[in-house]
């Protein structure tokens, strides 16, 4: 049997072991996602990349492609659910784009634009999440964390440092720093770490570097997310 | 038979816990205001100084979130009298800048602003009964009344506002594409 499946009617080739999103990216088809990153093991938690495989919903970052699959991706139903998930992420944290230096370069914001999110819809939680400014080079603004765990995976799997972790359960899940004090300054984290480059939102910020790129020239100002398939170079 | 004269739509606008930036941006539709005025007339608005919303207002456009009791009162008044309510700008949609106070206790903020900050020797927290009471937290509009449409941005561009208004006037579902849709 040939190594292809169909994605919204288009024939997509794949190699053994590839997930649906990997094969789709390679074929130039965008599937919205936040916690997926091509360089890391999938986490399967944000659920934005949910597609329908033979009529059943599944995360395309964890589901391996197999021959003859019929996959739906860019449908009104799936995009409405993705939009609702995105709205929940916005109200669960404190996402004030006008005062965020990642605005314009933010994958969450760009994805919300892509999905046509005109409002947060739900009631805001306005959680209290103090920032960690202890590190000389990097500021951690937990207000914007979407729990994608990319920094956790990068620090653990690439840097070999285990600087970050997700702690707590359910709605109480939150990002922590693995130090007795809980402060980033008391870890061996550096700017050169892979974990410093992968945050899709505005949590891990390089100090003295904010708003360097003017409005109009930022990453998603001119090219919407998904229009140029740049998944291979994601991160900043 | 003569065609019936098309009734102009009544449009009311106000700024609650906002900075009037969205109203300034509204004026950025520039000469298109004349085209707009062929279809609408302004009711209560900073542009007319009319104080009460007409009971049969067609469209209410509200900038800013809710930071005090008067904001809530005005919002409910708009909702009662307007057929369509539009939240304009970041503050109306998610609380925006004023909502940055939401993780602080209100008493601590008032203490600091009126009492303990440098230069205010023995300042008192204002308690005149005419002053509206601040809410414990700043809230976006949709958490209190039903909002029909949203125009995100801080502020939304004149072009974005024009797009939503002309979509509505034409009877289309308003839609902002890439470039017009932004949250900052």
Coordinates of C-alpha atoms in Angstrom, one line a residue:
Chain A
X1 CA 0.0 0.0 0.0
X2 CA 1.3 3.4 -0.9
X3 CA 2.6 5.7 1.9
X4 CA 0.1 8.4 1.6
X5 CA -3.0 9.7 3.4
X6 CA -5.4 12.4 2.6
X7 CA -5.6 15.7 4.4
X8 CA -8.7 17.8 3.6
X9 CA -8.7 15.8 0.3
X10 CA -5.1 16.5 -0.6
X11 CA -2.8 13.5 -0.9
X12 CA 0.1 13.7 1.6
X13 CA 3.1 11.4 1.5
X14 CA 4.7 10.2 4.7
X15 CA 7.6 8.1 5.9
X16 CA 7.3 5.3 8.5
X17 CA 7.1 6.7 12.1
X18 CA 6.1 10.3 11.0
X19 CA 3.2 11.9 12.8
X20 CA 0.4 13.5 10.9
X21 CA 1.7 17.0 11.7
X22 CA 5.2 16.2 10.6
X23 CA 4.0 14.8 7.3
X24 CA 1.6 17.8 6.8
X25 CA 4.4 20.3 7.6
X26 CA 6.7 18.7 5.1
X27 CA 4.0 18.8 2.5
X28 CA 3.4 22.5 3.2
X29 CA 0.1 22.2 5.0
X30 CA -0.3 24.2 8.2
X31 CA -2.0 22.7 11.2
X32 CA -2.4 25.2 14.1
X33 CA -0.4 24.2 17.2
X34 CA 1.3 25.6 20.3
X35 CA 3.0 22.8 22.3
X36 CA 4.3 21.0 19.2
X37 CA 7.8 21.9 18.0
X38 CA 9.6 19.9 15.3
X39 CA 12.8 19.5 17.3
X40 CA 11.2 18.0 20.4
X41 CA 9.3 14.9 21.5
X42 CA 5.5 15.7 21.2
X43 CA 3.7 16.7 24.4
X44 CA 0.2 16.4 23.1
X45 CA -1.2 18.8 25.6
X46 CA -2.5 22.0 23.9
X47 CA -4.8 20.1 21.7
X48 CA -4.8 22.8 19.1
X49 CA -3.5 20.5 16.5
X50 CA -6.5 18.2 16.9
X51 CA -7.7 16.8 13.6
X52 CA -10.3 14.3 12.6
X53 CA -8.9 10.9 11.5
X54 CA -11.5 8.7 9.9
X55 CA -14.1 10.8 11.7
X56 CA -12.5 10.7 15.2
X57 CA -10.6 13.5 16.9
X58 CA -7.0 13.1 17.8
X59 CA -3.9 15.2 18.3
X60 CA -2.0 15.3 15.0
X61 CA 1.3 15.8 16.9
X62 CA 1.1 12.4 18.6
X63 CA -0.8 10.3 16.0
X64 CA 1.4 8.5 13.6
X65 CA 0.4 8.7 9.9
X66 CA -0.7 5.5 8.3
X67 CA -1.6 4.6 4.8
X68 CA -5.1 5.5 3.6
X69 CA -6.1 7.7 6.6
X70 CA -8.7 10.3 5.9
X71 CA -7.8 13.4 7.9
X72 CA -9.8 16.6 8.2
X73 CA -7.9 19.7 9.4
X74 CA -9.1 23.1 8.1
X75 CA -12.8 22.7 8.8
X76 CA -15.2 25.1 10.5
X77 CA -15.9 22.7 13.3
X78 CA -12.3 22.1 14.2
X79 CA -11.3 25.7 13.9
X80 CA -14.2 26.7 16.2
X81 CA -12.9 24.3 18.8
X82 CA -9.4 25.5 18.4
X83 CA -10.6 29.1 18.8
X84 CA -12.4 28.1 22.1
X85 CA -9.2 26.4 23.4
X86 CA -7.2 29.6 22.5
X87 CA -9.8 31.8 24.2
X88 CA -9.4 29.6 27.4
X89 CA -5.7 30.1 27.3
X90 CA -6.1 33.9 27.1
X91 CA -8.5 34.1 30.1
X92 CA -6.5 31.6 32.2
X93 CA -3.4 33.7 32.2
X94 CA -2.8 37.5 32.0
X95 CA -2.3 38.2 28.3
X96 CA -2.2 41.9 27.8
X97 CA -0.7 42.2 24.4
X98 CA -0.2 46.0 24.3
X99 CA 2.3 45.8 27.2
X100 CA 4.0 42.5 26.1
X101 CA 7.3 42.7 24.3
X102 CA 6.6 39.5 22.5
X103 CA 3.6 41.0 20.9
X104 CA 3.9 40.6 17.1
X105 CA 6.3 37.7 17.6
X106 CA 4.0 35.6 19.7
X107 CA 2.7 32.2 18.5
X108 CA -0.4 32.4 20.8
X109 CA -1.4 35.8 19.5
X110 CA -0.7 34.9 15.8
X111 CA -2.7 31.7 16.2
X112 CA -5.6 33.7 17.7
X113 CA -5.4 36.0 14.7
X114 CA -5.3 33.0 12.4
X115 CA -8.4 31.5 14.1
X116 CA -10.3 34.9 13.9
X117 CA -10.5 35.3 17.7
X118 CA -12.3 38.6 18.1
X119 CA -12.8 38.3 21.9
X120 CA -11.8 36.1 24.8
X121 CA -15.5 35.1 25.2
X122 CA -15.0 33.6 28.7
X123 CA -14.7 35.3 32.1
X124 CA -11.1 36.2 33.0
X125 CA -9.3 34.5 35.9
X126 CA -6.9 37.4 36.4
X127 CA -4.5 35.1 38.3
X128 CA -1.8 36.5 40.5
X129 CA 1.5 35.3 39.1
X130 CA 4.6 37.1 40.3
X131 CA 7.5 37.5 37.9
X132 CA 11.0 36.2 38.5
X133 CA 13.5 38.9 37.7
X134 CA 16.3 37.3 39.8
X135 CA 18.4 36.2 36.8
X136 CA 20.9 38.8 35.4
X137 CA 20.1 38.1 31.8
X138 CA 16.6 36.7 31.7
X139 CA 13.2 37.7 33.0
X140 CA 10.5 35.1 33.6
X141 CA 6.9 36.5 33.3
X142 CA 4.7 33.6 34.3
X143 CA 1.6 35.7 33.6
X144 CA 1.8 34.6 30.0
X145 CA 2.7 30.9 30.4
X146 CA 0.5 28.5 28.4
X147 CA 2.0 25.4 29.9
X148 CA 3.3 24.1 26.5
X149 CA 6.3 22.6 28.3
X150 CA 8.7 23.5 25.5
X151 CA 11.2 25.1 27.9
X152 CA 10.9 22.0 30.2
X153 CA 11.6 19.7 27.2
X154 CA 14.4 21.9 25.9
X155 CA 16.2 22.2 29.2
X156 CA 15.8 18.5 30.0
X157 CA 16.4 16.9 26.6
X158 CA 18.8 19.3 24.9
X159 CA 20.6 21.3 27.6
X160 CA 20.6 18.4 30.1
X161 CA 19.9 20.9 32.9
X162 CA 16.3 20.3 34.0
X163 CA 15.8 24.0 34.9
X164 CA 12.0 24.0 34.4
X165 CA 9.1 21.8 35.3
X166 CA 5.4 21.8 35.4
X167 CA 4.0 21.5 38.9
X168 CA 0.6 21.0 40.3
X169 CA -2.5 19.3 38.8
X170 CA -5.4 20.4 36.6
X171 CA -6.2 24.1 36.7
X172 CA -3.4 24.5 39.3
X173 CA -0.7 23.4 36.9
X174 CA 2.0 26.0 36.7
X175 CA 5.6 26.4 35.6
X176 CA 8.3 26.2 38.2
X177 CA 12.1 26.6 38.3
X178 CA 14.0 23.7 39.8
X179 CA 16.0 25.5 42.5
X180 CA 15.6 25.3 46.3
X181 CA 14.7 29.0 46.3
X182 CA 12.5 28.7 43.2
X183 CA 14.6 31.5 41.6
X184 CA 16.1 31.3 38.1
X185 CA 19.2 33.0 39.4
X186 CA 19.9 29.9 41.5
X187 CA 20.1 27.6 38.5
X188 CA 22.8 27.2 35.9
X189 CA 20.5 28.5 33.2
X190 CA 22.2 30.7 30.6
X191 CA 21.1 32.7 27.5
X192 CA 22.8 30.1 25.4
X193 CA 20.5 27.3 26.6
X194 CA 18.1 25.9 24.0
X195 CA 15.4 26.5 26.7
X196 CA 16.0 30.3 26.3
X197 CA 15.0 30.2 22.7
X198 CA 11.8 28.1 22.5
X199 CA 9.1 30.0 24.5
X200 CA 6.2 30.5 22.0
X201 CA 4.8 33.3 24.2
X202 CA 6.3 36.1 26.4
X203 CA 7.5 34.2 29.4
X204 CA 11.2 33.8 28.9
X205 CA 12.4 37.3 28.0
X206 CA 16.0 38.5 27.4
X207 CA 16.6 41.5 29.5
X208 CA 17.5 44.9 28.0
X209 CA 16.3 43.7 24.6
X210 CA 12.6 44.5 24.6
X211 CA 10.7 46.2 21.8
X212 CA 13.9 46.2 19.6
X213 CA 11.9 45.5 16.4
X214 CA 9.4 48.2 15.5
X215 CA 5.7 47.5 14.9
X216 CA 5.3 46.6 11.3
X217 CA 8.5 44.6 11.1
X218 CA 7.8 41.9 13.7
X219 CA 7.6 38.3 12.9
X220 CA 3.8 38.0 12.2
X221 CA 3.1 41.6 11.2
X222 CA 3.3 40.9 7.5
X223 CA 3.1 37.2 7.2
X224 CA 0.4 35.5 9.2
X225 CA 1.2 32.3 11.0
X226 CA 0.9 29.3 8.7
X227 CA 1.3 31.3 5.5
X228 CA 4.9 30.4 5.2
X229 CA 5.6 27.1 6.7
X230 CA 8.4 27.9 9.1
X231 CA 7.9 25.2 11.6
X232 CA 11.5 24.0 11.2
X233 CA 12.8 27.3 12.5
X234 CA 10.3 28.0 15.3
X235 CA 11.4 29.8 18.4
X236 CA 13.2 33.1 18.7
Chain B
X1 CA -44.5 55.3 -5.4
X2 CA -41.6 57.1 -3.8
X3 CA -39.0 55.0 -2.1
X4 CA -39.2 55.4 1.7
X5 CA -36.6 57.7 3.1
X6 CA -33.9 55.5 4.7
X7 CA -33.8 56.2 8.4
X8 CA -30.4 57.0 9.7
X9 CA -29.1 54.6 12.4
X10 CA -28.5 56.2 15.8
X11 CA -25.0 55.5 17.1
X12 CA -24.0 56.2 20.7
X13 CA -20.4 56.0 22.0
X14 CA -18.7 56.3 25.3
X15 CA -15.4 55.7 27.1
X16 CA -15.5 53.9 30.4
X17 CA -12.2 52.9 32.0
X18 CA -10.4 53.8 28.8
X19 CA -8.1 56.6 27.6
X20 CA -10.2 57.9 24.6
X21 CA -7.5 56.4 22.3
X22 CA -10.2 54.3 20.6
X23 CA -12.3 57.4 20.0
X24 CA -9.2 59.2 18.6
X25 CA -8.7 56.2 16.4
X26 CA -12.4 56.4 15.3
X27 CA -11.7 59.9 14.1
X28 CA -8.8 58.4 12.1
X29 CA -11.4 57.2 9.6
X30 CA -11.0 60.8 8.5
X31 CA -13.1 61.9 5.5
X32 CA -14.9 58.6 5.6
X33 CA -16.8 60.2 8.5
X34 CA -18.8 62.1 5.9
X35 CA -19.8 58.9 4.1
X36 CA -20.6 57.4 7.5
X37 CA -22.8 60.3 8.4
X38 CA -25.0 59.6 5.3
X39 CA -26.0 56.4 7.1
X40 CA -25.8 57.2 10.8
X41 CA -26.4 60.0 13.3
X42 CA -24.6 60.4 16.6
X43 CA -26.6 60.0 19.7
X44 CA -25.0 60.2 23.2
X45 CA -21.3 60.5 22.5
X46 CA -18.3 62.8 23.4
X47 CA -18.8 64.1 19.8
X48 CA -22.3 65.5 20.5
X49 CA -22.3 66.0 24.3
X50 CA -25.8 64.4 24.5
X51 CA -26.0 63.0 28.0
X52 CA -28.6 60.2 27.8
X53 CA -28.8 57.3 25.3
X54 CA -31.9 57.4 23.2
X55 CA -34.2 54.5 24.1
X56 CA -34.2 53.3 20.6
X57 CA -30.5 53.6 19.8
X58 CA -29.3 51.2 17.1
X59 CA -25.6 50.8 17.8
X60 CA -23.6 51.5 21.0
X61 CA -19.9 51.6 20.8
X62 CA -18.1 51.3 24.1
X63 CA -14.4 51.9 24.8
X64 CA -12.8 51.0 28.1
X65 CA -13.5 48.4 30.8
X66 CA -15.3 48.6 34.1
X67 CA -13.4 50.0 37.0
X68 CA -16.1 51.6 39.1
X69 CA -19.8 51.4 39.8
X70 CA -20.7 54.3 37.4
X71 CA -19.0 52.4 34.5
X72 CA -21.3 49.4 35.2
X73 CA -24.3 51.7 35.4
X74 CA -23.5 53.4 32.0
X75 CA -22.8 50.0 30.4
X76 CA -26.2 48.6 31.6
X77 CA -27.9 51.8 30.3
X78 CA -26.2 51.3 26.9
X79 CA -27.3 47.6 26.8
X80 CA -30.9 48.5 27.7
X81 CA -31.2 51.2 25.0
X82 CA -29.0 49.9 22.1
X83 CA -29.9 47.1 19.7
X84 CA -26.3 46.3 19.0
X85 CA -23.4 46.8 21.4
X86 CA -19.8 46.9 20.2
X87 CA -16.8 46.6 22.6
X88 CA -13.9 48.5 21.1
X89 CA -10.3 48.2 22.1
X90 CA -8.3 46.1 24.5
X91 CA -9.7 47.6 27.8
X92 CA -13.3 46.9 26.8
X93 CA -12.4 43.4 25.7
X94 CA -10.0 42.2 28.4
X95 CA -9.7 45.0 30.9
X96 CA -6.5 46.2 29.3
X97 CA -4.1 48.5 31.2
X98 CA -6.4 49.3 34.1
X99 CA -6.8 45.6 34.8
X100 CA -3.1 45.4 35.6
X101 CA -4.2 46.3 39.1
X102 CA -6.3 43.2 39.4
X103 CA -3.7 41.2 41.4
X104 CA -3.4 44.0 44.0
X105 CA -5.9 44.5 46.9
X106 CA -7.9 47.7 46.2
X107 CA -7.2 49.1 49.7
X108 CA -3.4 48.7 49.1
X109 CA -3.7 50.7 45.9
X110 CA -5.7 53.5 47.4
X111 CA -3.3 53.7 50.4
X112 CA -0.4 54.0 48.1
X113 CA -1.9 56.5 45.6
X114 CA -3.4 58.8 48.2
X115 CA -1.5 58.2 51.4
X116 CA 1.9 56.7 51.4
X117 CA 3.4 57.7 48.1
X118 CA 6.1 60.4 48.4
X119 CA 4.9 64.0 48.1
X120 CA 1.4 63.3 49.6
X121 CA 1.9 64.2 53.3
X122 CA -1.1 62.8 55.1
X123 CA -3.3 62.5 52.0
X124 CA -6.7 61.2 52.6
X125 CA -8.5 58.6 50.5
X126 CA -11.4 60.5 48.8
X127 CA -14.8 59.5 50.1
X128 CA -17.2 62.1 48.7
X129 CA -20.6 60.4 48.1
X130 CA -20.6 61.8 44.6
X131 CA -17.6 59.7 43.6
X132 CA -18.4 56.3 42.1
X133 CA -16.9 53.5 44.2
X134 CA -14.1 51.6 42.5
X135 CA -14.7 47.9 41.8
X136 CA -12.4 45.3 43.5
X137 CA -11.1 44.3 40.1
X138 CA -11.4 45.8 36.6
X139 CA -13.6 43.7 34.3
X140 CA -14.1 43.6 30.6
X141 CA -17.6 44.4 29.3
X142 CA -18.7 40.9 28.2
X143 CA -18.4 39.7 31.8
X144 CA -21.4 42.0 32.7
X145 CA -23.6 42.3 29.7
X146 CA -24.0 40.6 26.4
X147 CA -21.7 42.2 23.8
X148 CA -22.6 41.6 20.2
X149 CA -19.4 42.5 18.4
X150 CA -15.8 43.2 19.3
X151 CA -13.1 45.4 17.6
X152 CA -9.8 44.4 19.2
X153 CA -6.7 46.6 19.2
X154 CA -4.9 49.1 21.4
X155 CA -6.3 51.0 19.7
X156 CA -7.9 49.3 16.7
X157 CA -6.9 51.2 13.5
X158 CA -9.3 53.6 11.9
X159 CA -9.4 51.1 9.0
X160 CA -10.4 48.3 11.4
X161 CA -13.2 50.4 12.9
X162 CA -14.3 51.4 9.4
X163 CA -14.3 47.7 8.3
X164 CA -16.5 46.6 11.2
X165 CA -19.0 49.5 10.8
X166 CA -19.3 49.2 7.1
X167 CA -19.8 45.4 7.4
X168 CA -22.6 46.0 9.9
X169 CA -24.2 48.7 7.8
X170 CA -24.2 46.3 4.8
X171 CA -25.7 43.5 6.9
X172 CA -22.6 41.4 6.9
X173 CA -21.0 39.6 9.8
X174 CA -18.0 41.8 10.7
X175 CA -14.6 40.2 9.9
X176 CA -11.1 41.6 10.3
X177 CA -8.5 39.9 8.2
X178 CA -4.7 39.9 8.7
X179 CA -3.3 43.4 9.2
X180 CA -6.6 44.8 10.6
X181 CA -6.9 42.2 13.4
X182 CA -4.4 43.0 16.2
X183 CA -4.5 43.0 20.0
X184 CA -1.8 45.6 20.5

